[in-house]
mmCIF file of C-alpha atoms in Angstrom:
data_model
loop_
_atom_site.group_PDB
_atom_site.id
_atom_site.type_symbol
_atom_site.label_atom_id
_atom_site.label_comp_id
_atom_site.label_asym_id
_atom_site.label_seq_id
_atom_site.Cartn_x
_atom_site.Cartn_y
_atom_site.Cartn_z
ATOM 1 C CA MET Y 1 11.980 6.887 -4.222
ATOM 2 C CA PRO Y 2 8.925 6.211 -6.550
ATOM 3 C CA LEU Y 3 6.557 3.351 -5.371
ATOM 4 C CA ASN Y 4 7.049 1.159 -8.521
ATOM 5 C CA SER Y 5 10.962 1.172 -8.414
ATOM 6 C CA GLN Y 6 10.969 0.715 -4.637
ATOM 7 C CA THR Y 7 8.498 -2.075 -4.883
ATOM 8 C CA ARG Y 8 10.586 -3.813 -7.616
ATOM 9 C CA LEU Y 9 13.900 -3.485 -5.679
ATOM 10 C CA LEU Y 10 12.417 -5.457 -2.736
ATOM 11 C CA PRO Y 11 11.742 -9.010 -3.890
ATOM 12 C CA LEU Y 12 9.680 -11.309 -1.923
ATOM 13 C CA ARG Y 13 11.891 -13.868 0.144
ATOM 14 C CA GLN Y 14 11.482 -17.468 -0.943
ATOM 15 C CA ILE Y 15 11.017 -19.648 2.010
ATOM 16 C CA GLU Y 16 12.384 -23.209 1.933
ATOM 17 C CA LEU Y 17 9.819 -25.634 3.792
ATOM 18 C CA PRO Y 18 12.422 -27.767 5.474
ATOM 19 C CA ILE Y 19 13.477 -24.844 7.779
ATOM 20 C CA LEU Y 20 9.947 -24.415 9.098
ATOM 21 C CA GLN Y 21 8.767 -25.951 12.377
ATOM 22 C CA ALA Y 22 5.294 -25.551 13.754
ATOM 23 C CA PRO Y 23 2.527 -24.739 11.342
ATOM 24 C CA PRO Y 24 0.630 -21.482 11.736
ATOM 25 C CA GLU Y 25 -1.774 -20.941 14.700
ATOM 26 C CA LEU Y 26 -3.684 -18.110 16.234
ATOM 27 C CA LYS Y 27 -0.802 -15.939 18.004
ATOM 28 C CA ILE Y 28 -2.645 -12.629 18.533
ATOM 29 C CA ARG Y 29 -4.607 -12.294 21.795
ATOM 30 C CA THR Y 30 -3.702 -8.927 23.063
ATOM 31 C CA ASP Y 31 -3.130 -5.535 21.559
ATOM 32 C CA ARG Y 32 0.556 -6.044 22.561
ATOM 33 C CA ASP Y 33 0.561 -8.944 20.268
ATOM 34 C CA VAL Y 34 -0.462 -6.768 17.344
ATOM 35 C CA GLU Y 35 2.380 -4.624 18.030
ATOM 36 C CA VAL Y 36 4.795 -7.701 18.040
ATOM 37 C CA TRP Y 37 3.107 -9.001 14.708
ATOM 38 C CA LYS Y 38 3.784 -5.539 12.993
ATOM 39 C CA SER Y 39 7.551 -6.202 13.610
ATOM 40 C CA THR Y 40 7.677 -9.631 12.138
ATOM 41 C CA LYS Y 41 9.006 -10.917 8.851
ATOM 42 C CA GLY Y 42 5.541 -12.114 8.156
ATOM 43 C CA TYR Y 43 3.899 -8.731 8.415
ATOM 44 C CA ALA Y 44 6.600 -7.205 6.231
ATOM 45 C CA ASP Y 45 6.084 -9.780 3.442
ATOM 46 C CA TYR Y 46 2.538 -9.318 3.595
ATOM 47 C CA LEU Y 47 2.651 -5.464 3.181
ATOM 48 C CA LEU Y 48 5.162 -6.051 0.346
ATOM 49 C CA PHE Y 49 2.901 -8.485 -1.463
ATOM 50 C CA LEU Y 50 0.028 -6.067 -1.504
ATOM 51 C CA ARG Y 51 2.141 -3.289 -2.806
ATOM 52 C CA ARG Y 52 3.400 -5.491 -5.543
ATOM 53 C CA LEU Y 53 -0.025 -6.782 -6.450
ATOM 54 C CA SER Y 54 -1.158 -3.093 -6.583
ATOM 55 C CA GLU Y 55 1.507 -2.150 -8.617
ATOM 56 C CA ALA Y 56 0.973 -4.971 -11.165
ATOM 57 C CA VAL Y 57 -2.404 -3.686 -12.005
ATOM 58 C CA VAL Y 58 -1.945 -0.009 -12.627
ATOM 59 C CA ASP Y 59 -3.761 1.101 -15.810
ATOM 60 C CA CYS Y 60 -5.154 -2.453 -16.183
ATOM 61 C CA THR Y 61 -8.865 -3.110 -16.667
ATOM 62 C CA LEU Y 62 -11.332 -5.973 -16.747
ATOM 63 C CA PRO Y 63 -11.438 -8.327 -18.479
ATOM 64 C CA LEU Y 64 -7.717 -8.782 -18.966
ATOM 65 C CA VAL Y 65 -6.779 -8.499 -22.722
ATOM 66 C CA ASP Y 66 -3.487 -7.858 -24.623
ATOM 67 C CA HIS Y 67 -1.800 -9.511 -21.570
ATOM 68 C CA PRO Y 68 0.113 -12.918 -21.499
ATOM 69 C CA LYS Y 69 -2.100 -15.858 -20.786
ATOM 70 C CA GLN Y 70 -2.415 -16.840 -17.185
ATOM 71 C CA SER Y 71 -0.374 -19.802 -15.810
ATOM 72 C CA GLN Y 72 -1.623 -23.339 -15.130
ATOM 73 C CA GLU Y 73 -1.340 -22.398 -11.400
ATOM 74 C CA ILE Y 74 -3.580 -19.651 -11.815
ATOM 75 C CA ASP Y 75 -5.958 -21.943 -13.618
ATOM 76 C CA GLY Y 76 -5.646 -24.515 -10.734
ATOM 77 C CA ILE Y 77 -6.732 -21.731 -8.078
ATOM 78 C CA LEU Y 78 -9.742 -20.661 -10.226
ATOM 79 C CA ALA Y 79 -10.735 -24.166 -10.488
ATOM 80 C CA LEU Y 80 -10.622 -24.574 -6.683
ATOM 81 C CA LEU Y 81 -12.859 -21.540 -6.326
ATOM 82 C CA ASP Y 82 -15.174 -22.904 -8.798
ATOM 83 C CA THR Y 83 -15.571 -26.134 -6.908
ATOM 84 C CA LEU Y 84 -16.320 -24.193 -3.733
ATOM 85 C CA SER Y 85 -18.900 -22.060 -5.667
ATOM 86 C CA ASN Y 86 -20.506 -25.397 -6.810
ATOM 87 C CA TRP Y 87 -20.847 -26.432 -3.311
ATOM 88 C CA VAL Y 88 -23.238 -23.705 -2.650
ATOM 89 C CA ASP Y 89 -25.429 -24.831 -5.357
ATOM 90 C CA GLU Y 90 -25.409 -28.364 -3.819
ATOM 91 C CA ILE Y 91 -26.006 -27.106 -0.349
ATOM 92 C CA PRO Y 92 -29.115 -24.851 -0.345
ATOM 93 C CA PRO Y 93 -29.960 -22.716 2.417
ATOM 94 C CA LEU Y 94 -32.365 -24.283 5.033
ATOM 95 C CA GLN Y 95 -35.883 -22.813 4.899
ATOM 96 C CA THR Y 96 -36.433 -22.737 8.727
ATOM 97 C CA PRO Y 97 -36.569 -19.180 10.143
ATOM 98 C CA GLN Y 98 -33.152 -18.061 11.214
ATOM 99 C CA ARG Y 99 -32.507 -14.608 12.586
ATOM 100 C CA PHE Y 100 -28.530 -14.446 11.865
ATOM 101 C CA GLY Y 101 -27.003 -16.453 9.009
ATOM 102 C CA ASN Y 102 -28.312 -19.636 7.664
ATOM 103 C CA LEU Y 103 -27.250 -22.818 9.154
ATOM 104 C CA ALA Y 104 -26.334 -24.502 5.884
ATOM 105 C CA PHE Y 105 -23.330 -22.439 5.875
ATOM 106 C CA ARG Y 106 -21.912 -24.634 8.544
ATOM 107 C CA THR Y 107 -22.684 -27.611 6.310
ATOM 108 C CA TRP Y 108 -20.643 -25.816 3.504
ATOM 109 C CA GLY Y 109 -17.738 -25.190 5.953
ATOM 110 C CA ALA Y 110 -17.663 -28.579 7.348
ATOM 111 C CA ARG Y 111 -17.346 -29.911 3.617
ATOM 112 C CA LEU Y 112 -14.463 -27.461 3.368
ATOM 113 C CA GLU Y 113 -12.837 -28.775 6.370
ATOM 114 C CA GLU Y 114 -13.172 -32.362 5.413
ATOM 115 C CA ARG Y 115 -11.985 -32.044 1.953
ATOM 116 C CA SER Y 116 -9.355 -29.411 2.387
ATOM 117 C CA ASP Y 117 -6.444 -31.760 1.889
ATOM 118 C CA GLU Y 118 -8.080 -33.199 -1.229
ATOM 119 C CA LEU Y 119 -8.322 -29.588 -2.656
ATOM 120 C CA LEU Y 120 -4.787 -28.644 -1.879
ATOM 121 C CA SER Y 121 -3.599 -31.840 -3.218
ATOM 122 C CA GLN Y 122 -5.440 -31.266 -6.419
ATOM 123 C CA LEU Y 123 -4.067 -27.764 -6.677
ATOM 124 C CA LEU Y 124 -0.474 -28.297 -5.525
ATOM 125 C CA GLY Y 125 0.338 -32.025 -6.394
ATOM 126 C CA GLU Y 126 3.006 -34.055 -4.706
ATOM 127 C CA LYS Y 127 5.784 -31.425 -5.249
ATOM 128 C CA PHE Y 128 4.328 -29.033 -2.717
ATOM 129 C CA ALA Y 129 2.823 -31.705 -0.525
ATOM 130 C CA SER Y 130 4.925 -30.533 2.436
ATOM 131 C CA ALA Y 131 3.488 -27.088 2.245
ATOM 132 C CA PHE Y 132 -0.167 -28.420 3.012
ATOM 133 C CA PRO Y 133 0.099 -27.999 6.871
ATOM 134 C CA TYR Y 134 1.204 -24.206 6.202
ATOM 135 C CA LEU Y 135 -1.471 -23.294 3.733
ATOM 136 C CA LYS Y 136 -4.559 -25.231 4.982
ATOM 137 C CA PRO Y 137 -5.180 -22.864 8.008
ATOM 138 C CA SER Y 138 -5.376 -19.812 5.927
ATOM 139 C CA LEU Y 139 -7.537 -21.387 3.466
ATOM 140 C CA LEU Y 140 -9.967 -22.485 6.006
ATOM 141 C CA THR Y 141 -10.425 -19.013 7.308
ATOM 142 C CA SER Y 142 -10.870 -17.490 4.011
ATOM 143 C CA PHE Y 143 -14.629 -17.575 3.558
ATOM 144 C CA GLY Y 144 -16.063 -16.621 6.896
ATOM 145 C CA SER Y 145 -16.513 -17.877 10.442
ATOM 146 C CA PHE Y 146 -18.639 -21.090 10.348
ATOM 147 C CA LEU Y 147 -19.349 -20.752 13.944
ATOM 148 C CA ARG Y 148 -20.551 -17.014 14.026
ATOM 149 C CA MET Y 149 -21.783 -17.441 10.493
ATOM 150 C CA ASP Y 150 -20.135 -14.039 9.403
ATOM 151 C CA TYR Y 151 -17.582 -12.608 7.138
ATOM 152 C CA GLY Y 152 -15.374 -9.605 7.102
ATOM 153 C CA THR Y 153 -11.948 -8.004 6.289
ATOM 154 C CA GLY Y 154 -10.152 -10.552 8.422
ATOM 155 C CA HIS Y 155 -11.381 -13.490 6.346
ATOM 156 C CA GLU Y 156 -10.521 -11.497 3.269
ATOM 157 C CA SER Y 157 -7.088 -10.997 4.497
ATOM 158 C CA SER Y 158 -6.650 -14.562 5.307
ATOM 159 C CA PHE Y 159 -7.094 -15.316 1.657
ATOM 160 C CA ALA Y 160 -4.526 -12.826 0.696
ATOM 161 C CA ILE Y 161 -2.137 -14.471 2.969
ATOM 162 C CA PHE Y 162 -3.057 -17.767 1.501
ATOM 163 C CA LEU Y 163 -1.946 -16.306 -1.914
ATOM 164 C CA LEU Y 164 1.084 -14.751 -0.431
ATOM 165 C CA CYS Y 165 2.103 -18.205 1.166
ATOM 166 C CA LEU Y 166 1.531 -19.969 -2.350
ATOM 167 C CA THR Y 167 4.082 -17.183 -3.685
ATOM 168 C CA LEU Y 168 6.487 -17.666 -0.749
ATOM 169 C CA VAL Y 169 6.977 -21.372 -1.568
ATOM 170 C CA ARG Y 170 7.014 -20.366 -5.535
ATOM 171 C CA PHE Y 171 3.774 -22.150 -6.502
ATOM 172 C CA LEU Y 172 3.096 -18.725 -7.706
ATOM 173 C CA GLN Y 173 5.828 -16.596 -9.089
ATOM 174 C CA PRO Y 174 6.406 -13.038 -7.844
ATOM 175 C CA GLU Y 175 6.537 -11.522 -11.356
ATOM 176 C CA PRO Y 176 4.204 -8.609 -12.650
ATOM 177 C CA ASP Y 177 2.258 -10.928 -15.195
ATOM 178 C CA GLU Y 178 1.637 -13.512 -12.473
ATOM 179 C CA GLU Y 179 0.671 -10.750 -9.928
ATOM 180 C CA ARG Y 180 -1.641 -9.184 -12.263
ATOM 181 C CA HIS Y 181 -3.604 -12.435 -12.701
ATOM 182 C CA ILE Y 182 -3.490 -12.962 -8.935
ATOM 183 C CA VAL Y 183 -5.532 -9.763 -8.695
ATOM 184 C CA LEU Y 184 -7.612 -9.501 -11.747
ATOM 185 C CA SER Y 185 -8.288 -13.287 -12.248
ATOM 186 C CA VAL Y 186 -7.935 -14.931 -8.838
ATOM 187 C CA PHE Y 187 -9.066 -12.059 -6.496
ATOM 188 C CA VAL Y 188 -11.891 -11.144 -8.625
ATOM 189 C CA ARG Y 189 -13.295 -14.875 -8.578
ATOM 190 C CA TYR Y 190 -12.758 -15.070 -4.899
ATOM 191 C CA LEU Y 191 -14.727 -11.684 -4.295
ATOM 192 C CA GLN Y 192 -17.713 -13.321 -6.573
ATOM 193 C CA LEU Y 193 -17.681 -16.431 -4.533
ATOM 194 C CA CYS Y 194 -17.732 -14.412 -1.209
ATOM 195 C CA TRP Y 195 -20.598 -12.326 -2.383
ATOM 196 C CA LYS Y 196 -22.576 -15.581 -3.440
ATOM 197 C CA LEU Y 197 -21.825 -16.907 0.175
ATOM 198 C CA GLN Y 198 -23.239 -13.755 1.599
ATOM 199 C CA ASP Y 199 -26.208 -13.728 -0.450
ATOM 200 C CA VAL Y 200 -27.320 -17.381 -0.201
ATOM 201 C CA TYR Y 201 -26.280 -18.072 3.456
ATOM 202 C CA ARG Y 202 -27.077 -14.296 4.627
ATOM 203 C CA LEU Y 203 -23.781 -13.936 6.423
ATOM 204 C CA GLU Y 204 -23.576 -11.027 8.914
ATOM 205 C CA PRO Y 205 -20.554 -8.546 8.762
ATOM 206 C CA ALA Y 206 -17.930 -9.616 11.052
ATOM 207 C CA GLY Y 207 -17.970 -6.278 12.941
ATOM 208 C CA SER Y 208 -18.381 -2.607 11.623
ATOM 209 C CA HIS Y 209 -16.966 0.674 12.424
ATOM 210 C CA GLY Y 210 -20.185 2.442 11.671
ATOM 211 C CA VAL Y 211 -19.927 5.792 10.268
ATOM 212 C CA TRP Y 212 -16.160 5.596 9.747
ATOM 213 C CA GLY Y 213 -16.338 2.129 8.033
ATOM 214 C CA LEU Y 214 -15.300 1.578 4.602
ATOM 215 C CA ASP Y 215 -17.459 -1.310 3.573
ATOM 216 C CA ASP Y 216 -19.334 -3.885 5.851
ATOM 217 C CA TYR Y 217 -17.501 -6.875 4.468
ATOM 218 C CA THR Y 218 -14.390 -6.100 2.293
ATOM 219 C CA PHE Y 219 -11.387 -3.726 1.857
ATOM 220 C CA LEU Y 220 -8.909 -4.991 -0.570
ATOM 221 C CA GLY Y 221 -11.088 -4.623 -3.628
ATOM 222 C CA TYR Y 222 -10.954 -0.858 -3.029
ATOM 223 C CA ILE Y 223 -7.319 -1.110 -2.672
ATOM 224 C CA PHE Y 224 -6.578 -2.898 -5.846
ATOM 225 C CA GLY Y 225 -9.207 -0.990 -7.737
ATOM 226 C CA SER Y 226 -7.773 2.337 -6.826
ATOM 227 C CA GLY Y 227 -4.534 0.780 -7.850
ATOM 228 C CA GLN Y 228 -5.845 0.067 -11.229
ATOM 229 C CA LEU Y 229 -7.078 3.734 -11.557
ATOM 230 C CA ARG Y 230 -4.005 5.258 -9.666
ATOM 231 C CA ASP Y 231 -2.636 7.319 -12.806
ATOM 232 C CA GLN Y 232 -5.866 7.862 -14.331
ATOM 233 C CA THR Y 233 -6.865 11.471 -15.091
ATOM 234 C CA VAL Y 234 -9.855 11.059 -17.350
ATOM 235 C CA ILE Y 235 -12.137 9.185 -14.879
ATOM 236 C CA THR Y 236 -12.481 11.243 -11.832
ATOM 237 C CA VAL Y 237 -13.014 10.129 -8.160
ATOM 238 C CA ALA Y 238 -16.299 11.889 -8.077
ATOM 239 C CA SER Y 239 -17.650 9.603 -11.072
ATOM 240 C CA VAL Y 240 -18.514 6.937 -8.453
ATOM 241 C CA LEU Y 241 -21.561 9.102 -7.479
ATOM 242 C CA ASN Y 242 -23.130 8.366 -10.789
ATOM 243 C CA PRO Y 243 -24.113 4.726 -10.952
ATOM 244 C CA PRO Y 244 -24.386 2.429 -12.733
ATOM 245 C CA LEU Y 245 -20.646 2.224 -13.006
ATOM 246 C CA PRO Y 246 -18.755 -0.140 -15.703
ATOM 247 C CA GLN Y 247 -17.364 -3.249 -14.225
ATOM 248 C CA ASN Y 248 -13.892 -2.711 -15.532
ATOM 249 C CA ASN Y 249 -12.195 -2.207 -12.358
ATOM 250 C CA LEU Y 250 -12.357 -3.644 -8.610
ATOM 251 C CA TYR Y 251 -13.199 -0.176 -7.202
ATOM 252 C CA PHE Y 252 -16.321 0.423 -9.377
ATOM 253 C CA MET Y 253 -17.255 -3.429 -8.900
ATOM 254 C CA SER Y 254 -17.015 -2.914 -5.070
ATOM 255 C CA ILE Y 255 -19.077 0.338 -5.241
ATOM 256 C CA MET Y 256 -21.885 -1.379 -7.295
ATOM 257 C CA ARG Y 257 -21.871 -4.335 -4.760
ATOM 258 C CA VAL Y 258 -22.772 -1.755 -2.118
ATOM 259 C CA HIS Y 259 -25.728 -0.454 -4.147
ATOM 260 C CA GLN Y 260 -26.762 -4.068 -4.648
ATOM 261 C CA VAL Y 261 -27.047 -4.793 -0.840
ATOM 262 C CA LYS Y 262 -27.814 -1.409 0.559
ATOM 263 C CA HIS Y 263 -30.564 0.824 -0.007
ATOM 264 C CA GLY Y 264 -31.243 4.632 0.512
ATOM 265 C CA PRO Y 265 -28.824 7.658 -0.170
ATOM 266 C CA PHE Y 266 -25.322 6.750 -0.652
ATOM 267 C CA TYR Y 267 -23.912 9.480 1.608
ATOM 268 C CA GLU Y 268 -25.976 8.022 4.403
ATOM 269 C CA HIS Y 269 -25.327 4.189 4.097
ATOM 270 C CA SER Y 270 -21.540 4.580 2.870
ATOM 271 C CA SER Y 271 -20.550 7.875 4.231
ATOM 272 C CA GLN Y 272 -16.777 7.008 4.074
ATOM 273 C CA LEU Y 273 -16.954 6.061 0.350
ATOM 274 C CA HIS Y 274 -18.910 9.315 -0.260
ATOM 275 C CA SER Y 275 -16.311 11.491 1.636
ATOM 276 C CA ILE Y 276 -13.685 10.016 -0.840
ATOM 277 C CA ALA Y 277 -15.592 10.628 -3.913
ATOM 278 C CA VAL Y 278 -16.178 14.326 -2.859
ATOM 279 C CA GLY Y 279 -13.013 15.012 -0.951
ATOM 280 C CA VAL Y 280 -10.151 13.317 -2.658
ATOM 281 C CA PRO Y 281 -8.707 15.126 -5.779
ATOM 282 C CA ASN Y 282 -7.138 12.136 -7.599
ATOM 283 C CA TRP Y 283 -6.868 8.242 -7.569
ATOM 284 C CA GLY Y 284 -3.170 8.359 -6.516
ATOM 285 C CA LYS Y 285 -4.307 9.933 -3.145
ATOM 286 C CA VAL Y 286 -7.408 7.547 -2.827
ATOM 287 C CA HIS Y 287 -4.834 4.729 -3.263
ATOM 288 C CA SER Y 288 -2.297 5.677 -0.831
ATOM 289 C CA GLY Y 289 -4.981 6.920 1.697
ATOM 290 C CA LEU Y 290 -6.641 3.386 1.664
ATOM 291 C CA PHE Y 291 -3.467 1.745 2.096
ATOM 292 C CA LYS Y 292 -3.118 3.779 5.217
ATOM 293 C CA MET Y 293 -6.416 3.085 6.546
ATOM 294 C CA TYR Y 294 -6.151 -0.652 5.923
ATOM 295 C CA GLU Y 295 -3.075 -0.770 8.040
ATOM 296 C CA ALA Y 296 -4.623 1.178 10.900
ATOM 297 C CA GLU Y 297 -8.436 -0.270 10.554
ATOM 298 C CA VAL Y 298 -7.680 -3.819 9.592
ATOM 299 C CA LEU Y 299 -3.979 -5.040 10.328
ATOM 300 C CA GLY Y 300 -3.907 -2.950 13.451
ATOM 301 C CA LYS Y 301 -7.134 -3.924 15.030
ATOM 302 C CA ARG Y 302 -6.873 -7.000 17.403
ATOM 303 C CA VAL Y 303 -10.548 -7.934 16.890
ATOM 304 C CA VAL Y 304 -9.870 -8.387 13.308
ATOM 305 C CA VAL Y 305 -6.229 -10.073 13.098
ATOM 306 C CA GLN Y 306 -6.708 -12.317 16.351
ATOM 307 C CA HIS Y 307 -8.300 -14.800 14.052
ATOM 308 C CA LEU Y 308 -5.510 -14.976 11.530
ATOM 309 C CA PRO Y 309 -3.386 -18.109 11.594
ATOM 310 C CA LEU Y 310 0.310 -16.826 11.895
ATOM 311 C CA GLY Y 311 3.586 -18.536 11.904
ATOM 312 C CA GLY Y 312 4.888 -21.059 9.567
ATOM 313 C CA LEU Y 313 5.306 -19.299 6.181
ATOM 314 C CA MET Y 314 4.051 -16.234 7.884
ATOM 315 C CA GLU Y 315 7.079 -16.016 9.892
ATOM 316 C CA TRP Y 316 6.652 -14.856 13.534
ATOM 317 C CA ASP Y 317 10.392 -13.574 13.587
ATOM 318 C CA THR Y 318 10.640 -10.096 15.009
ATOM 319 C CA HIS Y 319 14.117 -9.493 13.550
ATOM 320 C CA VAL Y 320 13.105 -7.586 10.602
ATOM 321 C CA ASP Y 321 15.276 -5.122 8.501
ATOM 322 C CA GLN Y 322 13.034 -2.103 8.455
ATOM 323 C CA ARG Y 323 14.349 -1.223 4.999
ATOM 324 C CA HIS Y 324 12.268 -4.286 4.009
ATOM 325 C CA ALA Y 325 9.220 -3.260 5.871
ATOM 326 C CA PRO Y 326 8.004 0.013 4.342
ATOM 327 C CA SER Y 327 4.693 1.449 5.156
ATOM 328 C CA MET Y 328 1.988 0.724 2.539
ATOM 329 C CA SER Y 329 1.178 4.402 2.310
ATOM 330 C CA ARG Y 330 3.412 6.673 0.261
ATOM 331 C CA ASP Y 331 2.422 9.665 2.213
ATOM 332 C CA ALA Y 332 2.852 8.627 5.926
ATOM 333 C CA PRO Y 333 2.913 5.529 8.295
ATOM 334 C CA ALA Y 334 -0.342 4.295 9.717
ATOM 335 C CA THR Y 335 -1.327 5.912 12.826
ATOM 336 C CA ALA Y 336 -3.414 4.955 15.848
ATOM 337 C CA ASP Y 337 -6.376 6.928 14.470
ATOM 338 C CA THR Y 338 -8.598 4.543 12.728
ATOM 339 C CA ARG Y 339 -10.217 7.229 10.542
ATOM 340 C CA ALA Y 340 -8.996 7.841 6.947
ATOM 341 C CA PRO Y 341 -6.979 11.111 6.153
ATOM 342 C CA TRP Y 342 -10.017 12.490 4.328
ATOM 343 C CA ALA Y 343 -12.324 11.945 7.373
ATOM 344 C CA GLN Y 344 -10.327 14.176 9.569
ATOM 345 C CA PRO Y 345 -12.415 17.219 10.994
ATOM 346 C CA ARG Y 346 -11.183 20.748 9.649
#
């Protein structure tokens, strides 16, 4: 079955808040817990959400034109992110020598923790007030670790889960136009904020796979960007080797961000991205391969997902109808091998 028709036949479940008990918490402590999570309703919802978002942006370019105007709810999330960005300007980095990160990031994080209820109230209003305890943990873990002063794919995933939870309570609507703006308005603004946090507060990458790593900080931008380009035949995958690249899709934006923060030959500091550019024949295969890699390298790694608040709206119920939990890859399910298909020795 084609991805688009399969995705649209599997609507996201709406969760009624009165049925929920405990708010989300850290549930993953062992590798066994990771396997349990993969069988939960929350995990299935998250995979489906990412597939729906990717499907919504196929053939779309930035900035969004000739599409329905974004909703007031999208405007509200953008306003929240703008507020957080303004805080960075109000909390400059400390000038004292610091080896890893800048302690001002902890001040920024403390303000987020202190004002998170206020931010959620401004965003959601009284109608969704009962959702605050289920949304607050994922919001607080979306921008990095204030203790370790680092940022990585787990924090990025936490923000995507925050957006999923907003959809599950139907603050956001699981409709193509809304999902398109979730990616190309909200997620773009989120990435820009996180890049600002990384630059101003010199945040460390939250772990790295070295030569097999895709990007030190982020992953979803490459998935959504390759989704935008999925059916493209004029723009080749190899075109990423010829910067500067137009900033009209998230894949090219992410590549140019790498060039901004890293120096030296691209094939040396970003060997995985270089391997994709020279070894994958079309964007469809890039997209499906990256989905598979995300399942294995991010969602399948305890050191990443142990920091995700789970439960609550991300239901920790292992009785999942497997028809509603398809692998994110169209080609094959994720495997224990953390390397992407194009990185396999021949």
